[in-house]
Every structure is written in C-alpha cells, then in structure tokens.
Amino acid sequence: MTIKNKKKSVYVGLAADILHEGHINILKKASSLGKVTVGLLTDQAIASYKNIPYLSFTQRKIVLQNIKYVDKIVPQKTLDYVPNLKLFKPDIVVHGDDWKKGIQKKTRERVLKILKKWSGKLIEPKYTKNISSTKIKSQIQEITASPENRISRLKRLLNAKKIVRILESHNSLTGLIIENLKVTKNNLSYDFDGMWSSSLTDSLTRGKPDNQSVDYSTRISGLNEILDVTTKPLIFDGDNGGQIEHLSFLVRSLERSGVSAIILEDKIGLKKNSLFKNQKGTKQSNPNTFAKKIKKICSSRQSKDFMIFARIESFILEKGLIDALKRAEIYSKAGADGILIHSKEKTPNEIFSFAEKFKKSKNFIPLIAVPSTYSKVYEKDLIKNGFKIVIYANHLLRAAYPAMEYAAKKILLNKRSYEIEKKISSVNEVINLIK
Ligand code: SPV
Ligand code: MG
C-alpha cells in the first residue's frame, strides 16, 4: 500500500453479521485504495430490507474493529448510503457487484448520482461466488434457535422494526408457514416476524370453547411441538393468567420453552372470548389487582428479555376511553412492557383515540393491535398511530376450516374424492412437504 493511496478516503457499507471471505475480499480491495471507513448498518437499517442480524451492532462493530483492513467505523442508519456519503464525501465507494440487481439496485443508483457531485468513484469488485451471509444463516438457523436466543429476538425486533408482524399458529405445520413464507413486492422482501399462540385457535383445534377448558399444560405441550420445528419468536396468549400464586410456574415453563412474551388480559371469572357481541357476565379485574399479576411476572422472569404485555378490555366491555387510559397508566407503572388495547369495532377509531392520548403520557409503552374485526386497517396506519406489534390472531385456522369442510362436503356429495382433487394439494405435494 502506498502512502499516496492511503490519503484517499474509501467508504464501504456493511451489515457484517456473519463475516466471510466475501467481506474480506471487499475490505482488502478497499484498503488497497486508501483509508477505509466502514459504514456499519444499524439493526434498523438492516431490518428495513431483510431480517434483523443475529449479532447486535456493538458485537458486529467489535469484530470489524479488529480487522486490519478497517481504519474507522461509523454507523449507517439507513439502507440508503446518501446521508453518510454527504457527510463523509469519500473519494471512493467499494461494493460487491451483486447490488447491480435486486433489492439494492436503487441504492446503487443513488450512490452513483451523489458521487458525481465531488467526482467520487464507485469500485465494484466481483461478488465472491457461493458464499453469502443469507445462505450461511439458513444453515445455522437451527443452532441459533436456543430458548435464550429466541426469547431475546422479540425485543430486538421491537427495537429494530417499525412494526413487528405476528401471525397465529395452532400447530407445527402453521408454524412452518410462518417460519418459511416470504413474499417480494417492489424489490422488498416481507415475512412474518413471529407466532401467536392463541387461546381461541388452540381451543378450537381441540374442539373446545375458548373458556380456558384447554389447560396451560396442554397448550404448552402443543406450542413445544411448534417450537421444535421453528426459530421465530412466539407470543403466548395467557388469558387472565389464572391464579396469581401459579403465575411464576407458568412463566418458568414458557421461558424454558423459549417463549418471548406473555399477554395477560384484565378480566376475571369464567373466560369468554372478547369478540362475542354479548359480553354479559364478563367482568373486568380491579386494575390494582391486575397490576399485582404484572408485578408477579416481572419478579418471576429469569430472562431480562422475556416480556409481559397487558391487555386492556375496557373497550370490549364498553367502559370507555378514560377507563382504558387509567388502566394503561397503572399497568405501565407496574412494569408491563407493552399494552394490547383490544377492540371489537369495525374500525380502528377507538384504539387510535386511545393511542393518541396514551402517546402523550410519560408512562407510554409500545402498543399492540389485534385487527380481527377492523381488518381493513393497513399496517402503515397502525405504525402512524404508534403501534409496534400487530397480531393477526386467528387467520390460519379461519383459512383452514372452510377449506377442510368444503373438501369433506364434496366427498360426501360425490361419493368419491375425484371432484375435490383440483382444489387440494396433490399427494405428491404433501409427501414432499417436509423434507
Ligand atoms: C385469541 O386469539 O385467543 C385472543 C384474541 O385472545 S381474541 O380472540 O380477539 O380474544
Ligand atoms: Mg385468547
């Protein structure tokens, strides 16, 4: 390396979650051109286009600091390089040529445009074949799904993403859909961040009503089957938590399985699903009594990342906004990590009015929405109104049930199965579903 070269400033944007020879090739090339500043993508920047990294920003920074080709590290807070490039005005940007296509194509075009302003250059070494962090990640996914890692993942997602997207899972097969499904739209990839273990669908799959007739042990053994084959975080619907004296054992079982959070609802007595029109006989707990349950969970948890979300049923029981807000303050002070403000209205108006007021409180904590009845709401509007988690609470079961009933009907009517063949998975598909 010549001294002259060292005077040039070179910028390299990296996520650097799992460092491999491809990164080293890029950094080596960059270092041969001058003094290397790595723009290390923050968790938020990475989450804007793919899954959050395994390693935290600090952990990734420490690794890079010890690489001889790196002179300086600065955070890059967006996938877009422009803000940092404007700030540092490097002579050269180095990036693998893989970004000419795909998700990062537009980012590249913006880099070229801004570099022109000070006659900077873009150098694009050939992408190192057969190696990529994404590929390595899918290979080691199994290993990283330890209970501890899975518990913490939800908190990290909350910090990194605008909204955490959760879908109901009532068995291992639905868990696998949530684990593996990805869609691409406008060059961005979307997937679900985790699973909801719903008391409603856990009960329905067992042919029982959603009134706690399926006990926690049965539900936990079911969710363990889901956890056996998945790596994404899971939120547990704990109904009202039952007896306060039993809560610490419930928390212990959930943590041992790798569950990331429990949601408790502030109701007492025989449980009735909140979406029933008629809520006669359903009682809400005294908020201070319920706060004791929250405190009990906080003091029982062993992982600092296991979370307790308090679910407020004031709108369900027509107690109104003031009551809901009063409870939110009490639950937040008791140690809740978030508030699920539930509603069975057709629009999100009442939960948005709650959010607008609660956002101003010094005790504000992240908000969770369950848009079962107000399903027209878009995630972007939930984000705008301060919601951090959206739970699609029952949709996979609601999709499966009519499809199964339809198939059964067709067989009965036709006295053979031929007519339904086109509507269902082929035998070949199902026998190859699980490799
Ligand atoms: C569930 O999915 O079991 C829930 C949400 O608790 S709700 O059905 O709306 O009560
Ligand atoms: Mg429930």
JSON list of N, CA and C in Angstrom, two decimals, residues 288-319:
[
{"chain": "A", "resi": 288, "resn": "ASN", "atom": "N", "xyz": [-55.80, -2.48, 40.07]},
{"chain": "A", "resi": 288, "resn": "ASN", "atom": "CA", "xyz": [-54.67, -2.67, 41.01]},
{"chain": "A", "resi": 288, "resn": "ASN", "atom": "C", "xyz": [-54.42, -4.15, 41.29]},
{"chain": "A", "resi": 289, "resn": "THR", "atom": "N", "xyz": [-55.50, -4.94, 41.30]},
{"chain": "A", "resi": 289, "resn": "THR", "atom": "CA", "xyz": [-55.33, -6.38, 41.48]},
{"chain": "A", "resi": 289, "resn": "THR", "atom": "C", "xyz": [-54.60, -6.96, 40.25]},
{"chain": "A", "resi": 290, "resn": "PHE", "atom": "N", "xyz": [-55.01, -6.46, 39.08]},
{"chain": "A", "resi": 290, "resn": "PHE", "atom": "CA", "xyz": [-54.35, -6.95, 37.86]},
{"chain": "A", "resi": 290, "resn": "PHE", "atom": "C", "xyz": [-52.88, -6.53, 37.83]},
{"chain": "A", "resi": 291, "resn": "ALA", "atom": "N", "xyz": [-52.62, -5.32, 38.34]},
{"chain": "A", "resi": 291, "resn": "ALA", "atom": "CA", "xyz": [-51.22, -4.83, 38.37]},
{"chain": "A", "resi": 291, "resn": "ALA", "atom": "C", "xyz": [-50.34, -5.78, 39.18]},
{"chain": "A", "resi": 292, "resn": "LYS", "atom": "N", "xyz": [-50.94, -6.42, 40.19]},
{"chain": "A", "resi": 292, "resn": "LYS", "atom": "CA", "xyz": [-50.16, -7.35, 41.02]},
{"chain": "A", "resi": 292, "resn": "LYS", "atom": "C", "xyz": [-49.71, -8.54, 40.18]},
{"chain": "A", "resi": 293, "resn": "LYS", "atom": "N", "xyz": [-50.56, -8.97, 39.25]},
{"chain": "A", "resi": 293, "resn": "LYS", "atom": "CA", "xyz": [-50.17, -10.09, 38.37]},
{"chain": "A", "resi": 293, "resn": "LYS", "atom": "C", "xyz": [-48.98, -9.67, 37.48]},
{"chain": "A", "resi": 294, "resn": "ILE", "atom": "N", "xyz": [-49.04, -8.44, 37.01]},
{"chain": "A", "resi": 294, "resn": "ILE", "atom": "CA", "xyz": [-47.94, -7.94, 36.16]},
{"chain": "A", "resi": 294, "resn": "ILE", "atom": "C", "xyz": [-46.64, -7.96, 36.97]},
{"chain": "A", "resi": 295, "resn": "LYS", "atom": "N", "xyz": [-46.74, -7.44, 38.19]},
{"chain": "A", "resi": 295, "resn": "LYS", "atom": "CA", "xyz": [-45.54, -7.39, 39.04]},
{"chain": "A", "resi": 295, "resn": "LYS", "atom": "C", "xyz": [-45.03, -8.79, 39.32]},
{"chain": "A", "resi": 296, "resn": "LYS", "atom": "N", "xyz": [-45.96, -9.71, 39.52]},
{"chain": "A", "resi": 296, "resn": "LYS", "atom": "CA", "xyz": [-45.56, -11.09, 39.82]},
{"chain": "A", "resi": 296, "resn": "LYS", "atom": "C", "xyz": [-44.76, -11.67, 38.65]},
{"chain": "A", "resi": 297, "resn": "ILE", "atom": "N", "xyz": [-45.22, -11.40, 37.44]},
{"chain": "A", "resi": 297, "resn": "ILE", "atom": "CA", "xyz": [-44.50, -11.92, 36.26]},
{"chain": "A", "resi": 297, "resn": "ILE", "atom": "C", "xyz": [-43.12, -11.27, 36.16]},
{"chain": "A", "resi": 298, "resn": "CYS", "atom": "N", "xyz": [-43.08, -9.95, 36.40]},
{"chain": "A", "resi": 298, "resn": "CYS", "atom": "CA", "xyz": [-41.79, -9.25, 36.33]},
{"chain": "A", "resi": 298, "resn": "CYS", "atom": "C", "xyz": [-40.79, -9.86, 37.32]},
{"chain": "A", "resi": 299, "resn": "SER", "atom": "N", "xyz": [-41.29, -10.18, 38.52]},
{"chain": "A", "resi": 299, "resn": "SER", "atom": "CA", "xyz": [-40.34, -10.68, 39.51]},
{"chain": "A", "resi": 299, "resn": "SER", "atom": "C", "xyz": [-40.03, -12.16, 39.30]},
{"chain": "A", "resi": 300, "resn": "SER", "atom": "N", "xyz": [-40.86, -12.86, 38.53]},
{"chain": "A", "resi": 300, "resn": "SER", "atom": "CA", "xyz": [-40.61, -14.30, 38.33]},
{"chain": "A", "resi": 300, "resn": "SER", "atom": "C", "xyz": [-39.71, -14.58, 37.14]},
{"chain": "A", "resi": 301, "resn": "ARG", "atom": "N", "xyz": [-39.69, -13.67, 36.18]},
{"chain": "A", "resi": 301, "resn": "ARG", "atom": "CA", "xyz": [-38.96, -13.99, 34.94]},
{"chain": "A", "resi": 301, "resn": "ARG", "atom": "C", "xyz": [-37.46, -14.07, 35.21]},
{"chain": "A", "resi": 302, "resn": "GLN", "atom": "N", "xyz": [-36.82, -14.98, 34.50]},
{"chain": "A", "resi": 302, "resn": "GLN", "atom": "CA", "xyz": [-35.37, -15.10, 34.68]},
{"chain": "A", "resi": 302, "resn": "GLN", "atom": "C", "xyz": [-34.61, -14.37, 33.59]},
{"chain": "A", "resi": 303, "resn": "SER", "atom": "N", "xyz": [-35.22, -14.31, 32.40]},
{"chain": "A", "resi": 303, "resn": "SER", "atom": "CA", "xyz": [-34.57, -13.59, 31.31]},
{"chain": "A", "resi": 303, "resn": "SER", "atom": "C", "xyz": [-35.04, -12.15, 31.34]},
{"chain": "A", "resi": 304, "resn": "LYS", "atom": "N", "xyz": [-34.10, -11.22, 31.22]},
{"chain": "A", "resi": 304, "resn": "LYS", "atom": "CA", "xyz": [-34.48, -9.80, 31.21]},
{"chain": "A", "resi": 304, "resn": "LYS", "atom": "C", "xyz": [-35.25, -9.46, 29.93]},
{"chain": "A", "resi": 305, "resn": "ASP", "atom": "N", "xyz": [-35.17, -10.36, 28.94]},
{"chain": "A", "resi": 305, "resn": "ASP", "atom": "CA", "xyz": [-35.83, -10.08, 27.67]},
{"chain": "A", "resi": 305, "resn": "ASP", "atom": "C", "xyz": [-37.23, -10.70, 27.55]},
{"chain": "A", "resi": 306, "resn": "PHE", "atom": "N", "xyz": [-37.61, -11.55, 28.51]},
{"chain": "A", "resi": 306, "resn": "PHE", "atom": "CA", "xyz": [-38.97, -12.10, 28.49]},
{"chain": "A", "resi": 306, "resn": "PHE", "atom": "C", "xyz": [-39.93, -10.96, 28.83]},
{"chain": "A", "resi": 307, "resn": "MET", "atom": "N", "xyz": [-40.96, -10.79, 28.00]},
{"chain": "A", "resi": 307, "resn": "MET", "atom": "CA", "xyz": [-41.82, -9.61, 28.20]},
{"chain": "A", "resi": 307, "resn": "MET", "atom": "C", "xyz": [-43.24, -9.95, 28.63]},
{"chain": "A", "resi": 308, "resn": "ILE", "atom": "N", "xyz": [-43.82, -9.02, 29.36]},
{"chain": "A", "resi": 308, "resn": "ILE", "atom": "CA", "xyz": [-45.24, -9.14, 29.75]},
{"chain": "A", "resi": 308, "resn": "ILE", "atom": "C", "xyz": [-46.00, -7.97, 29.14]},
{"chain": "A", "resi": 309, "resn": "PHE", "atom": "N", "xyz": [-47.00, -8.31, 28.33]},
{"chain": "A", "resi": 309, "resn": "PHE", "atom": "CA", "xyz": [-47.85, -7.29, 27.74]},
{"chain": "A", "resi": 309, "resn": "PHE", "atom": "C", "xyz": [-49.22, -7.34, 28.42]},
{"chain": "A", "resi": 310, "resn": "ALA", "atom": "N", "xyz": [-49.72, -6.17, 28.80]},
{"chain": "A", "resi": 310, "resn": "ALA", "atom": "CA", "xyz": [-51.02, -6.12, 29.47]},
{"chain": "A", "resi": 310, "resn": "ALA", "atom": "C", "xyz": [-52.11, -5.82, 28.45]},
{"chain": "A", "resi": 311, "resn": "ARG", "atom": "N", "xyz": [-53.17, -6.60, 28.52]},
{"chain": "A", "resi": 311, "resn": "ARG", "atom": "CA", "xyz": [-54.26, -6.44, 27.55]},
{"chain": "A", "resi": 311, "resn": "ARG", "atom": "C", "xyz": [-55.45, -5.79, 28.23]},
{"chain": "A", "resi": 312, "resn": "ILE", "atom": "N", "xyz": [-55.84, -4.64, 27.71]},
{"chain": "A", "resi": 312, "resn": "ILE", "atom": "CA", "xyz": [-56.92, -3.87, 28.32]},
{"chain": "A", "resi": 312, "resn": "ILE", "atom": "C", "xyz": [-58.24, -4.17, 27.59]},
{"chain": "A", "resi": 313, "resn": "GLU", "atom": "N", "xyz": [-59.24, -4.55, 28.39]},
{"chain": "A", "resi": 313, "resn": "GLU", "atom": "CA", "xyz": [-60.52, -4.97, 27.81]},
{"chain": "A", "resi": 313, "resn": "GLU", "atom": "C", "xyz": [-61.62, -3.90, 27.98]},
{"chain": "A", "resi": 314, "resn": "SER", "atom": "N", "xyz": [-61.23, -2.69, 28.31]},
{"chain": "A", "resi": 314, "resn": "SER", "atom": "CA", "xyz": [-62.23, -1.64, 28.58]},
{"chain": "A", "resi": 314, "resn": "SER", "atom": "C", "xyz": [-63.15, -1.39, 27.38]},
{"chain": "A", "resi": 315, "resn": "PHE", "atom": "N", "xyz": [-62.60, -1.36, 26.17]},
{"chain": "A", "resi": 315, "resn": "PHE", "atom": "CA", "xyz": [-63.46, -1.12, 25.00]},
{"chain": "A", "resi": 315, "resn": "PHE", "atom": "C", "xyz": [-64.38, -2.31, 24.75]},
{"chain": "A", "resi": 316, "resn": "ILE", "atom": "N", "xyz": [-63.87, -3.52, 24.98]},
{"chain": "A", "resi": 316, "resn": "ILE", "atom": "CA", "xyz": [-64.67, -4.73, 24.77]},
{"chain": "A", "resi": 316, "resn": "ILE", "atom": "C", "xyz": [-65.89, -4.69, 25.70]},
{"chain": "A", "resi": 317, "resn": "LEU", "atom": "N", "xyz": [-65.67, -4.22, 26.93]},
{"chain": "A", "resi": 317, "resn": "LEU", "atom": "CA", "xyz": [-66.74, -4.21, 27.93]},
{"chain": "A", "resi": 317, "resn": "LEU", "atom": "C", "xyz": [-67.44, -2.86, 28.02]},
{"chain": "A", "resi": 318, "resn": "GLU", "atom": "N", "xyz": [-67.22, -2.05, 26.99]},
{"chain": "A", "resi": 318, "resn": "GLU", "atom": "CA", "xyz": [-67.86, -0.73, 26.88]},
{"chain": "A", "resi": 318, "resn": "GLU", "atom": "C", "xyz": [-67.65, 0.18, 28.09]},
{"chain": "A", "resi": 319, "resn": "LYS", "atom": "N", "xyz": [-66.43, 0.14, 28.59]},
{"chain": "A", "resi": 319, "resn": "LYS", "atom": "CA", "xyz": [-66.11, 1.00, 29.75]},
{"chain": "A", "resi": 319, "resn": "LYS", "atom": "C", "xyz": [-65.51, 2.34, 29.30]}
]
